[in-house]
């Protein structure tokens, strides 16, 4: 979606934000670290210019060195980290929260890998930026999926990170009409709505203007059998997704979910 938005005249859309990473970043990544180093600050430092400037955020598996090993301190750490994260995305940022069921993400990530099928015919050289995202897509092309066995503990760790991503992004909901949630499966159906939000200066009712096409194509459906998880049922992914979609953005709601669902999940993965 980001590479498609980057084709709109007046829009700068590129990179991928990482929240407080403690590892060597890929060239596509940009880090933001707190209210004194926001996503605004990062894009400004990059010299990004446009009527609309944006990027995307994906959370890493929350198993890095900065997480306390003491379970009793985990909730307090989470509350402070979440508050800092929310403070690092200024209120004037419009958040488009793309959600997808966790089993489909997991199956795609391990059954096929994080690859892309690039549709070069839709890249508009007259308006498209040569973005880092586009270069990344070109360097991670489609390959033939192969069946794979995954350890149950590893699967739980990945599920925990998927849950965490939506917990944190849900924390950005309390900004009035500057937040929308869109299912991954509905992106093509609602893409015009997304364009109207991102670039309101364009008359999107005029079909001649509505010519933004996807830089990547949808990959073929993967059968569930492509991934086999030892000692874990795939329905745990559906259950976690259902719970996460009930979050309303309220601090107490998010903290309760974290304490009642996320922490036990993380703990079981370490046993």
PDB file of C-alpha atoms in Angstrom:
ATOM      1  CA  UNK A   1       0.000   0.000   0.000  1.00  0.00           C
ATOM      2  CA  UNK A   2       2.810   2.420   0.852  1.00  0.00           C
ATOM      3  CA  UNK A   3       4.405   2.151  -2.583  1.00  0.00           C
ATOM      4  CA  UNK A   4       1.019   2.861  -4.177  1.00  0.00           C
ATOM      5  CA  UNK A   5       0.432   5.939  -2.018  1.00  0.00           C
ATOM      6  CA  UNK A   6       3.899   7.198  -2.948  1.00  0.00           C
ATOM      7  CA  UNK A   7       2.691   7.524  -6.560  1.00  0.00           C
ATOM      8  CA  UNK A   8       0.157  10.211  -5.653  1.00  0.00           C
ATOM      9  CA  UNK A   9       1.421  13.691  -6.617  1.00  0.00           C
ATOM     10  CA  UNK A  10       2.330  15.622  -3.482  1.00  0.00           C
ATOM     11  CA  UNK A  11       2.647  12.537  -1.264  1.00  0.00           C
ATOM     12  CA  UNK A  12       5.886  11.283   0.270  1.00  0.00           C
ATOM     13  CA  UNK A  13       5.485   7.744   1.614  1.00  0.00           C
ATOM     14  CA  UNK A  14       8.477   5.562   2.357  1.00  0.00           C
ATOM     15  CA  UNK A  15      10.538   3.615   4.914  1.00  0.00           C
ATOM     16  CA  UNK A  16       9.395   1.488   7.839  1.00  0.00           C
ATOM     17  CA  UNK A  17       9.488   2.719  11.415  1.00  0.00           C
ATOM     18  CA  UNK A  18      10.862   0.553  14.203  1.00  0.00           C
ATOM     19  CA  UNK A  19      10.125   1.365  17.828  1.00  0.00           C
ATOM     20  CA  UNK A  20      13.259   1.471  20.018  1.00  0.00           C
ATOM     21  CA  UNK A  21      15.160  -1.265  18.172  1.00  0.00           C
ATOM     22  CA  UNK A  22      18.285  -2.658  19.831  1.00  0.00           C
ATOM     23  CA  UNK A  23      19.753  -4.245  16.717  1.00  0.00           C
ATOM     24  CA  UNK A  24      21.392  -3.223  13.455  1.00  0.00           C
ATOM     25  CA  UNK A  25      18.721  -1.789  11.179  1.00  0.00           C
ATOM     26  CA  UNK A  26      17.997  -2.751   7.585  1.00  0.00           C
ATOM     27  CA  UNK A  27      18.425   0.203   5.166  1.00  0.00           C
ATOM     28  CA  UNK A  28      14.628   0.427   4.833  1.00  0.00           C
ATOM     29  CA  UNK A  29      14.175   0.980   8.582  1.00  0.00           C
ATOM     30  CA  UNK A  30      14.010   4.228  10.542  1.00  0.00           C
ATOM     31  CA  UNK A  31      13.898   4.238  14.321  1.00  0.00           C
ATOM     32  CA  UNK A  32      11.972   6.495  16.657  1.00  0.00           C
ATOM     33  CA  UNK A  33      12.617   6.318  20.370  1.00  0.00           C
ATOM     34  CA  UNK A  34      10.357   8.568  22.434  1.00  0.00           C
ATOM     35  CA  UNK A  35       8.406  11.822  22.744  1.00  0.00           C
ATOM     36  CA  UNK A  36      11.690  13.709  22.257  1.00  0.00           C
ATOM     37  CA  UNK A  37      12.440  11.756  19.055  1.00  0.00           C
ATOM     38  CA  UNK A  38       9.098  11.305  17.292  1.00  0.00           C
ATOM     39  CA  UNK A  39       8.228   9.959  13.871  1.00  0.00           C
ATOM     40  CA  UNK A  40       7.822  13.609  12.799  1.00  0.00           C
ATOM     41  CA  UNK A  41      11.398  14.327  13.849  1.00  0.00           C
ATOM     42  CA  UNK A  42      12.744  11.321  11.953  1.00  0.00           C
ATOM     43  CA  UNK A  43      11.050  12.182   8.651  1.00  0.00           C
ATOM     44  CA  UNK A  44      12.030  15.839   8.988  1.00  0.00           C
ATOM     45  CA  UNK A  45      15.659  14.840   9.540  1.00  0.00           C
ATOM     46  CA  UNK A  46      15.467  12.745   6.350  1.00  0.00           C
ATOM     47  CA  UNK A  47      14.410  15.855   4.450  1.00  0.00           C
ATOM     48  CA  UNK A  48      11.065  14.323   3.516  1.00  0.00           C
ATOM     49  CA  UNK A  49       8.831  16.889   1.833  1.00  0.00           C
ATOM     50  CA  UNK A  50       5.293  16.785   0.506  1.00  0.00           C
ATOM     51  CA  UNK A  51       1.734  17.920   1.103  1.00  0.00           C
ATOM     52  CA  UNK A  52       1.408  14.649   2.987  1.00  0.00           C
ATOM     53  CA  UNK A  53       4.340  12.754   4.484  1.00  0.00           C
ATOM     54  CA  UNK A  54       4.028   9.268   5.896  1.00  0.00           C
ATOM     55  CA  UNK A  55       5.498   5.877   6.583  1.00  0.00           C
ATOM     56  CA  UNK A  56       4.472   2.638   8.253  1.00  0.00           C
ATOM     57  CA  UNK A  57       5.102   1.130  11.677  1.00  0.00           C
ATOM     58  CA  UNK A  58       5.557  -2.554  12.461  1.00  0.00           C
ATOM     59  CA  UNK A  59       6.403  -3.799  15.925  1.00  0.00           C
ATOM     60  CA  UNK A  60       9.197  -6.306  16.451  1.00  0.00           C
ATOM     61  CA  UNK A  61       8.851  -9.490  18.485  1.00  0.00           C
ATOM     62  CA  UNK A  62       8.892  -8.201  22.037  1.00  0.00           C
ATOM     63  CA  UNK A  63      11.707 -10.452  23.109  1.00  0.00           C
ATOM     64  CA  UNK A  64      14.649  -8.111  22.805  1.00  0.00           C
ATOM     65  CA  UNK A  65      17.277  -7.183  25.355  1.00  0.00           C
ATOM     66  CA  UNK A  66      15.397  -4.168  26.669  1.00  0.00           C
ATOM     67  CA  UNK A  67      12.523  -6.266  28.022  1.00  0.00           C
ATOM     68  CA  UNK A  68      12.955  -7.070  31.748  1.00  0.00           C
ATOM     69  CA  UNK A  69      13.417 -10.742  32.565  1.00  0.00           C
ATOM     70  CA  UNK A  70      11.480 -10.333  35.818  1.00  0.00           C
ATOM     71  CA  UNK A  71       7.812 -11.094  35.062  1.00  0.00           C
ATOM     72  CA  UNK A  72       6.696  -8.939  38.008  1.00  0.00           C
ATOM     73  CA  UNK A  73       8.270  -5.883  36.373  1.00  0.00           C
ATOM     74  CA  UNK A  74       6.922  -6.667  32.921  1.00  0.00           C
ATOM     75  CA  UNK A  75       3.569  -4.904  33.279  1.00  0.00           C
ATOM     76  CA  UNK A  76       5.132  -1.695  34.641  1.00  0.00           C
ATOM     77  CA  UNK A  77       7.648  -1.734  31.815  1.00  0.00           C
ATOM     78  CA  UNK A  78       4.858  -2.253  29.299  1.00  0.00           C
ATOM     79  CA  UNK A  79       2.802   0.657  30.675  1.00  0.00           C
ATOM     80  CA  UNK A  80       5.754   3.056  30.463  1.00  0.00           C
ATOM     81  CA  UNK A  81       6.827   1.800  27.041  1.00  0.00           C
ATOM     82  CA  UNK A  82       3.291   2.075  25.644  1.00  0.00           C
ATOM     83  CA  UNK A  83       2.889   5.611  27.017  1.00  0.00           C
ATOM     84  CA  UNK A  84       6.174   6.633  25.377  1.00  0.00           C
ATOM     85  CA  UNK A  85       5.117   5.024  22.099  1.00  0.00           C
ATOM     86  CA  UNK A  86       1.819   6.915  22.068  1.00  0.00           C
ATOM     87  CA  UNK A  87       3.675  10.140  22.842  1.00  0.00           C
ATOM     88  CA  UNK A  88       6.009   9.504  19.918  1.00  0.00           C
ATOM     89  CA  UNK A  89       3.189   9.615  17.357  1.00  0.00           C
ATOM     90  CA  UNK A  90       1.881  13.217  17.514  1.00  0.00           C
ATOM     91  CA  UNK A  91      -1.857  13.825  17.627  1.00  0.00           C
ATOM     92  CA  UNK A  92      -1.895  15.441  14.185  1.00  0.00           C
ATOM     93  CA  UNK A  93      -0.711  12.181  12.573  1.00  0.00           C
ATOM     94  CA  UNK A  94      -3.504  10.353  10.771  1.00  0.00           C
ATOM     95  CA  UNK A  95      -3.289   6.655  11.657  1.00  0.00           C
ATOM     96  CA  UNK A  96      -4.435   4.021   9.159  1.00  0.00           C
ATOM     97  CA  UNK A  97      -4.437   0.781  11.122  1.00  0.00           C
ATOM     98  CA  UNK A  98      -4.259  -2.228   8.807  1.00  0.00           C
ATOM     99  CA  UNK A  99      -5.339  -5.441  10.548  1.00  0.00           C
ATOM    100  CA  UNK A 100      -5.166  -9.039   9.372  1.00  0.00           C
ATOM    101  CA  UNK A 101      -5.930 -12.300  11.118  1.00  0.00           C
ATOM    102  CA  UNK A 102      -2.805 -13.637  12.768  1.00  0.00           C
ATOM    103  CA  UNK A 103      -2.937 -17.093  11.237  1.00  0.00           C
ATOM    104  CA  UNK A 104      -2.816 -15.651   7.714  1.00  0.00           C
ATOM    105  CA  UNK A 105       0.161 -13.445   8.665  1.00  0.00           C
ATOM    106  CA  UNK A 106       1.983 -16.351  10.288  1.00  0.00           C
ATOM    107  CA  UNK A 107       1.238 -18.756   7.452  1.00  0.00           C
ATOM    108  CA  UNK A 108       2.358 -16.244   4.829  1.00  0.00           C
ATOM    109  CA  UNK A 109       5.507 -15.254   6.725  1.00  0.00           C
ATOM    110  CA  UNK A 110       6.759 -18.793   7.291  1.00  0.00           C
ATOM    111  CA  UNK A 111       5.169 -20.655   4.395  1.00  0.00           C
ATOM    112  CA  UNK A 112       6.304 -18.179   1.775  1.00  0.00           C
ATOM    113  CA  UNK A 113       8.560 -15.688   3.498  1.00  0.00           C
ATOM    114  CA  UNK A 114       8.229 -11.895   3.465  1.00  0.00           C
ATOM    115  CA  UNK A 115       8.343 -11.614  -0.301  1.00  0.00           C
ATOM    116  CA  UNK A 116       6.526  -9.595  -2.935  1.00  0.00           C
ATOM    117  CA  UNK A 117       5.229 -10.030  -6.439  1.00  0.00           C
ATOM    118  CA  UNK A 118       6.089  -6.765  -8.129  1.00  0.00           C
ATOM    119  CA  UNK A 119       3.801  -5.340 -10.814  1.00  0.00           C
ATOM    120  CA  UNK A 120       6.204  -3.115 -12.712  1.00  0.00           C
ATOM    121  CA  UNK A 121       3.526  -2.125 -15.220  1.00  0.00           C
ATOM    122  CA  UNK A 122       1.775  -0.168 -12.453  1.00  0.00           C
ATOM    123  CA  UNK A 123       4.798   1.889 -11.445  1.00  0.00           C
ATOM    124  CA  UNK A 124       4.219   5.368 -12.825  1.00  0.00           C
ATOM    125  CA  UNK A 125       7.641   6.853 -13.638  1.00  0.00           C
ATOM    126  CA  UNK A 126       6.103  10.300 -14.019  1.00  0.00           C
ATOM    127  CA  UNK A 127       5.007  10.551 -10.396  1.00  0.00           C
ATOM    128  CA  UNK A 128       6.400   7.579  -8.485  1.00  0.00           C
ATOM    129  CA  UNK A 129       9.266   8.031  -6.107  1.00  0.00           C
ATOM    130  CA  UNK A 130      12.133   5.559  -6.286  1.00  0.00           C
ATOM    131  CA  UNK A 131      11.392   4.639  -2.706  1.00  0.00           C
ATOM    132  CA  UNK A 132      13.285   2.415  -0.338  1.00  0.00           C
ATOM    133  CA  UNK A 133      10.082   0.390  -0.079  1.00  0.00           C
ATOM    134  CA  UNK A 134      10.037  -0.148  -3.849  1.00  0.00           C
ATOM    135  CA  UNK A 135      13.683  -1.221  -3.889  1.00  0.00           C
ATOM    136  CA  UNK A 136      12.956  -3.588  -0.987  1.00  0.00           C
ATOM    137  CA  UNK A 137      10.017  -5.101  -2.876  1.00  0.00           C
ATOM    138  CA  UNK A 138      12.173  -5.647  -5.939  1.00  0.00           C
ATOM    139  CA  UNK A 139      14.857  -7.363  -3.867  1.00  0.00           C
ATOM    140  CA  UNK A 140      12.384  -9.738  -2.185  1.00  0.00           C
ATOM    141  CA  UNK A 141      10.609 -11.326  -5.100  1.00  0.00           C
ATOM    142  CA  UNK A 142       8.222 -14.242  -5.092  1.00  0.00           C
ATOM    143  CA  UNK A 143       9.469 -17.811  -4.737  1.00  0.00           C
ATOM    144  CA  UNK A 144       7.786 -21.212  -4.547  1.00  0.00           C
ATOM    145  CA  UNK A 145       6.427 -21.923  -1.020  1.00  0.00           C
ATOM    146  CA  UNK A 146       7.720 -25.012   0.735  1.00  0.00           C
ATOM    147  CA  UNK A 147       6.095 -26.904   3.659  1.00  0.00           C
ATOM    148  CA  UNK A 148       7.766 -26.138   6.968  1.00  0.00           C
ATOM    149  CA  UNK A 149       7.614 -27.399  10.564  1.00  0.00           C
ATOM    150  CA  UNK A 150       7.650 -24.745  13.298  1.00  0.00           C
ATOM    151  CA  UNK A 151       8.386 -25.285  16.983  1.00  0.00           C
ATOM    152  CA  UNK A 152       5.382 -24.440  19.170  1.00  0.00           C
ATOM    153  CA  UNK A 153       7.357 -22.120  21.449  1.00  0.00           C
ATOM    154  CA  UNK A 154       8.641 -20.150  18.474  1.00  0.00           C
ATOM    155  CA  UNK A 155       5.089 -19.896  17.144  1.00  0.00           C
ATOM    156  CA  UNK A 156       3.886 -18.533  20.505  1.00  0.00           C
ATOM    157  CA  UNK A 157       6.634 -15.923  20.475  1.00  0.00           C
ATOM    158  CA  UNK A 158       5.599 -14.796  16.992  1.00  0.00           C
ATOM    159  CA  UNK A 159       1.930 -14.730  18.013  1.00  0.00           C
ATOM    160  CA  UNK A 160       2.883 -12.605  21.026  1.00  0.00           C
ATOM    161  CA  UNK A 161       4.560 -10.064  18.727  1.00  0.00           C
ATOM    162  CA  UNK A 162       1.498  -9.941  16.441  1.00  0.00           C
ATOM    163  CA  UNK A 163      -0.729  -9.301  19.453  1.00  0.00           C
ATOM    164  CA  UNK A 164       1.657  -6.637  20.703  1.00  0.00           C
ATOM    165  CA  UNK A 165       1.593  -4.817  17.365  1.00  0.00           C
ATOM    166  CA  UNK A 166      -2.176  -4.357  17.569  1.00  0.00           C
ATOM    167  CA  UNK A 167      -2.073  -3.500  21.287  1.00  0.00           C
ATOM    168  CA  UNK A 168       0.309  -0.627  20.603  1.00  0.00           C
ATOM    169  CA  UNK A 169      -1.421   0.658  17.474  1.00  0.00           C
ATOM    170  CA  UNK A 170      -4.755   0.476  19.294  1.00  0.00           C
ATOM    171  CA  UNK A 171      -3.220   2.870  21.786  1.00  0.00           C
ATOM    172  CA  UNK A 172      -3.305   5.492  19.003  1.00  0.00           C
ATOM    173  CA  UNK A 173      -7.088   5.298  18.560  1.00  0.00           C
ATOM    174  CA  UNK A 174      -7.942   8.202  20.845  1.00  0.00           C
ATOM    175  CA  UNK A 175      -7.417  10.943  18.260  1.00  0.00           C
ATOM    176  CA  UNK A 176     -10.949  11.492  17.050  1.00  0.00           C
ATOM    177  CA  UNK A 177     -11.420  11.136  13.314  1.00  0.00           C
ATOM    178  CA  UNK A 178      -7.675  10.835  12.696  1.00  0.00           C
ATOM    179  CA  UNK A 179      -7.746   7.054  13.086  1.00  0.00           C
ATOM    180  CA  UNK A 180      -9.322   4.443  10.851  1.00  0.00           C
ATOM    181  CA  UNK A 181      -9.026   0.665  10.983  1.00  0.00           C
ATOM    182  CA  UNK A 182      -9.078  -1.297   7.734  1.00  0.00           C
ATOM    183  CA  UNK A 183      -8.913  -5.034   7.233  1.00  0.00           C
ATOM    184  CA  UNK A 184      -6.096  -6.245   5.013  1.00  0.00           C
ATOM    185  CA  UNK A 185      -8.714  -8.061   2.936  1.00  0.00           C
ATOM    186  CA  UNK A 186     -10.569  -4.777   2.324  1.00  0.00           C
ATOM    187  CA  UNK A 187      -7.635  -2.615   1.207  1.00  0.00           C
ATOM    188  CA  UNK A 188      -8.533  -2.780  -2.473  1.00  0.00           C
ATOM    189  CA  UNK A 189     -12.205  -2.125  -1.732  1.00  0.00           C
ATOM    190  CA  UNK A 190     -11.424   0.873   0.489  1.00  0.00           C
ATOM    191  CA  UNK A 191      -8.346   2.181  -1.297  1.00  0.00           C
ATOM    192  CA  UNK A 192     -10.203   5.163  -2.697  1.00  0.00           C
ATOM    193  CA  UNK A 193     -11.222   6.071   0.865  1.00  0.00           C
ATOM    194  CA  UNK A 194      -7.568   5.823   1.910  1.00  0.00           C
ATOM    195  CA  UNK A 195      -6.528   8.077  -0.975  1.00  0.00           C
ATOM    196  CA  UNK A 196      -9.152  10.663   0.012  1.00  0.00           C
ATOM    197  CA  UNK A 197      -7.708  10.720   3.531  1.00  0.00           C
ATOM    198  CA  UNK A 198      -4.073  10.895   2.458  1.00  0.00           C
ATOM    199  CA  UNK A 199      -4.492  13.413  -0.383  1.00  0.00           C
ATOM    200  CA  UNK A 200      -7.666  15.477   0.158  1.00  0.00           C
ATOM    201  CA  UNK A 201      -6.453  18.146  -2.293  1.00  0.00           C
ATOM    202  CA  UNK A 202      -7.159  15.793  -5.217  1.00  0.00           C
ATOM    203  CA  UNK A 203     -10.653  15.403  -6.653  1.00  0.00           C
ATOM    204  CA  UNK A 204     -10.983  11.652  -6.253  1.00  0.00           C
ATOM    205  CA  UNK A 205     -14.530  11.719  -7.572  1.00  0.00           C
ATOM    206  CA  UNK A 206     -13.011  12.422 -10.965  1.00  0.00           C
ATOM    207  CA  UNK A 207     -12.166   8.964 -12.268  1.00  0.00           C
ATOM    208  CA  UNK A 208      -9.258  10.356 -14.308  1.00  0.00           C
ATOM    209  CA  UNK A 209      -7.519  11.222 -11.038  1.00  0.00           C
ATOM    210  CA  UNK A 210      -8.208   7.830  -9.523  1.00  0.00           C
ATOM    211  CA  UNK A 211      -5.379   6.043 -11.295  1.00  0.00           C
ATOM    212  CA  UNK A 212      -3.187   4.902  -8.399  1.00  0.00           C
ATOM    213  CA  UNK A 213      -2.394   1.241  -8.941  1.00  0.00           C
ATOM    214  CA  UNK A 214      -0.642  -1.228  -6.699  1.00  0.00           C
ATOM    215  CA  UNK A 215       3.112  -1.613  -7.071  1.00  0.00           C
ATOM    216  CA  UNK A 216       2.757  -5.223  -5.910  1.00  0.00           C
ATOM    217  CA  UNK A 217       0.254  -7.908  -6.799  1.00  0.00           C
ATOM    218  CA  UNK A 218      -1.641 -10.120  -4.391  1.00  0.00           C
ATOM    219  CA  UNK A 219       0.127 -13.445  -4.007  1.00  0.00           C
ATOM    220  CA  UNK A 220      -1.734 -16.752  -4.486  1.00  0.00           C
ATOM    221  CA  UNK A 221      -3.630 -18.288  -1.577  1.00  0.00           C
ATOM    222  CA  UNK A 222      -1.623 -20.606   0.692  1.00  0.00           C
ATOM    223  CA  UNK A 223      -3.134 -23.805   2.057  1.00  0.00           C
ATOM    224  CA  UNK A 224      -3.021 -24.224   5.834  1.00  0.00           C
ATOM    225  CA  UNK A 225      -0.980 -27.401   5.382  1.00  0.00           C
ATOM    226  CA  UNK A 226       2.027 -25.342   4.257  1.00  0.00           C
ATOM    227  CA  UNK A 227       2.870 -24.764   7.942  1.00  0.00           C
ATOM    228  CA  UNK A 228       2.833 -27.383  10.671  1.00  0.00           C
ATOM    229  CA  UNK A 229       3.200 -26.162  14.275  1.00  0.00           C
ATOM    230  CA  UNK A 230       4.382 -28.680  16.833  1.00  0.00           C
ATOM    231  CA  UNK A 231       2.240 -28.718  20.001  1.00  0.00           C
ATOM    232  CA  UNK A 232       0.126 -25.698  19.070  1.00  0.00           C
ATOM    233  CA  UNK A 233      -3.235 -25.356  17.333  1.00  0.00           C
ATOM    234  CA  UNK A 234      -3.742 -22.771  14.596  1.00  0.00           C
ATOM    235  CA  UNK A 235      -7.001 -21.717  16.248  1.00  0.00           C
ATOM    236  CA  UNK A 236      -4.954 -20.015  18.969  1.00  0.00           C
ATOM    237  CA  UNK A 237      -4.082 -17.437  16.282  1.00  0.00           C
ATOM    238  CA  UNK A 238      -7.750 -16.827  15.469  1.00  0.00           C
ATOM    239  CA  UNK A 239      -8.635 -16.545  19.169  1.00  0.00           C
ATOM    240  CA  UNK A 240      -5.870 -14.013  19.796  1.00  0.00           C
ATOM    241  CA  UNK A 241      -6.937 -11.938  16.800  1.00  0.00           C
ATOM    242  CA  UNK A 242     -10.565 -11.931  17.945  1.00  0.00           C
ATOM    243  CA  UNK A 243      -9.530 -10.710  21.393  1.00  0.00           C
ATOM    244  CA  UNK A 244      -7.226  -8.028  20.019  1.00  0.00           C
ATOM    245  CA  UNK A 245      -9.961  -6.630  17.773  1.00  0.00           C
ATOM    246  CA  UNK A 246     -12.098  -5.958  20.862  1.00  0.00           C
ATOM    247  CA  UNK A 247      -9.628  -3.360  22.149  1.00  0.00           C
ATOM    248  CA  UNK A 248     -11.149   0.102  22.277  1.00  0.00           C
ATOM    249  CA  UNK A 249      -7.977   2.131  22.732  1.00  0.00           C
ATOM    250  CA  UNK A 250      -8.633   2.821  26.407  1.00  0.00           C
ATOM    251  CA  UNK A 251      -5.603   2.498  28.653  1.00  0.00           C
ATOM    252  CA  UNK A 252      -7.302   0.228  31.208  1.00  0.00           C
ATOM    253  CA  UNK A 253      -8.698  -1.986  28.448  1.00  0.00           C
ATOM    254  CA  UNK A 254      -5.296  -2.394  26.841  1.00  0.00           C
ATOM    255  CA  UNK A 255      -3.500  -3.013  30.135  1.00  0.00           C
ATOM    256  CA  UNK A 256      -6.079  -5.606  31.148  1.00  0.00           C
ATOM    257  CA  UNK A 257      -5.652  -7.436  27.854  1.00  0.00           C
ATOM    258  CA  UNK A 258      -1.895  -7.323  28.151  1.00  0.00           C
ATOM    259  CA  UNK A 259      -1.969  -8.718  31.687  1.00  0.00           C
ATOM    260  CA  UNK A 260      -4.655 -11.356  31.100  1.00  0.00           C
ATOM    261  CA  UNK A 261      -3.665 -12.586  27.638  1.00  0.00           C
ATOM    262  CA  UNK A 262      -0.302 -11.378  26.406  1.00  0.00           C
ATOM    263  CA  UNK A 263       1.789 -12.091  29.524  1.00  0.00           C
ATOM    264  CA  UNK A 264       0.515 -15.682  29.911  1.00  0.00           C
ATOM    265  CA  UNK A 265       1.161 -16.268  26.208  1.00  0.00           C
ATOM    266  CA  UNK A 266       4.701 -14.969  26.500  1.00  0.00           C
ATOM    267  CA  UNK A 267       5.261 -16.999  29.666  1.00  0.00           C
ATOM    268  CA  UNK A 268       4.062 -20.232  28.089  1.00  0.00           C
ATOM    269  CA  UNK A 269       6.417 -19.685  25.174  1.00  0.00           C
ATOM    270  CA  UNK A 270       9.383 -19.591  27.541  1.00  0.00           C
ATOM    271  CA  UNK A 271       8.504 -22.767  29.435  1.00  0.00           C
TER     272      UNK A 271
END
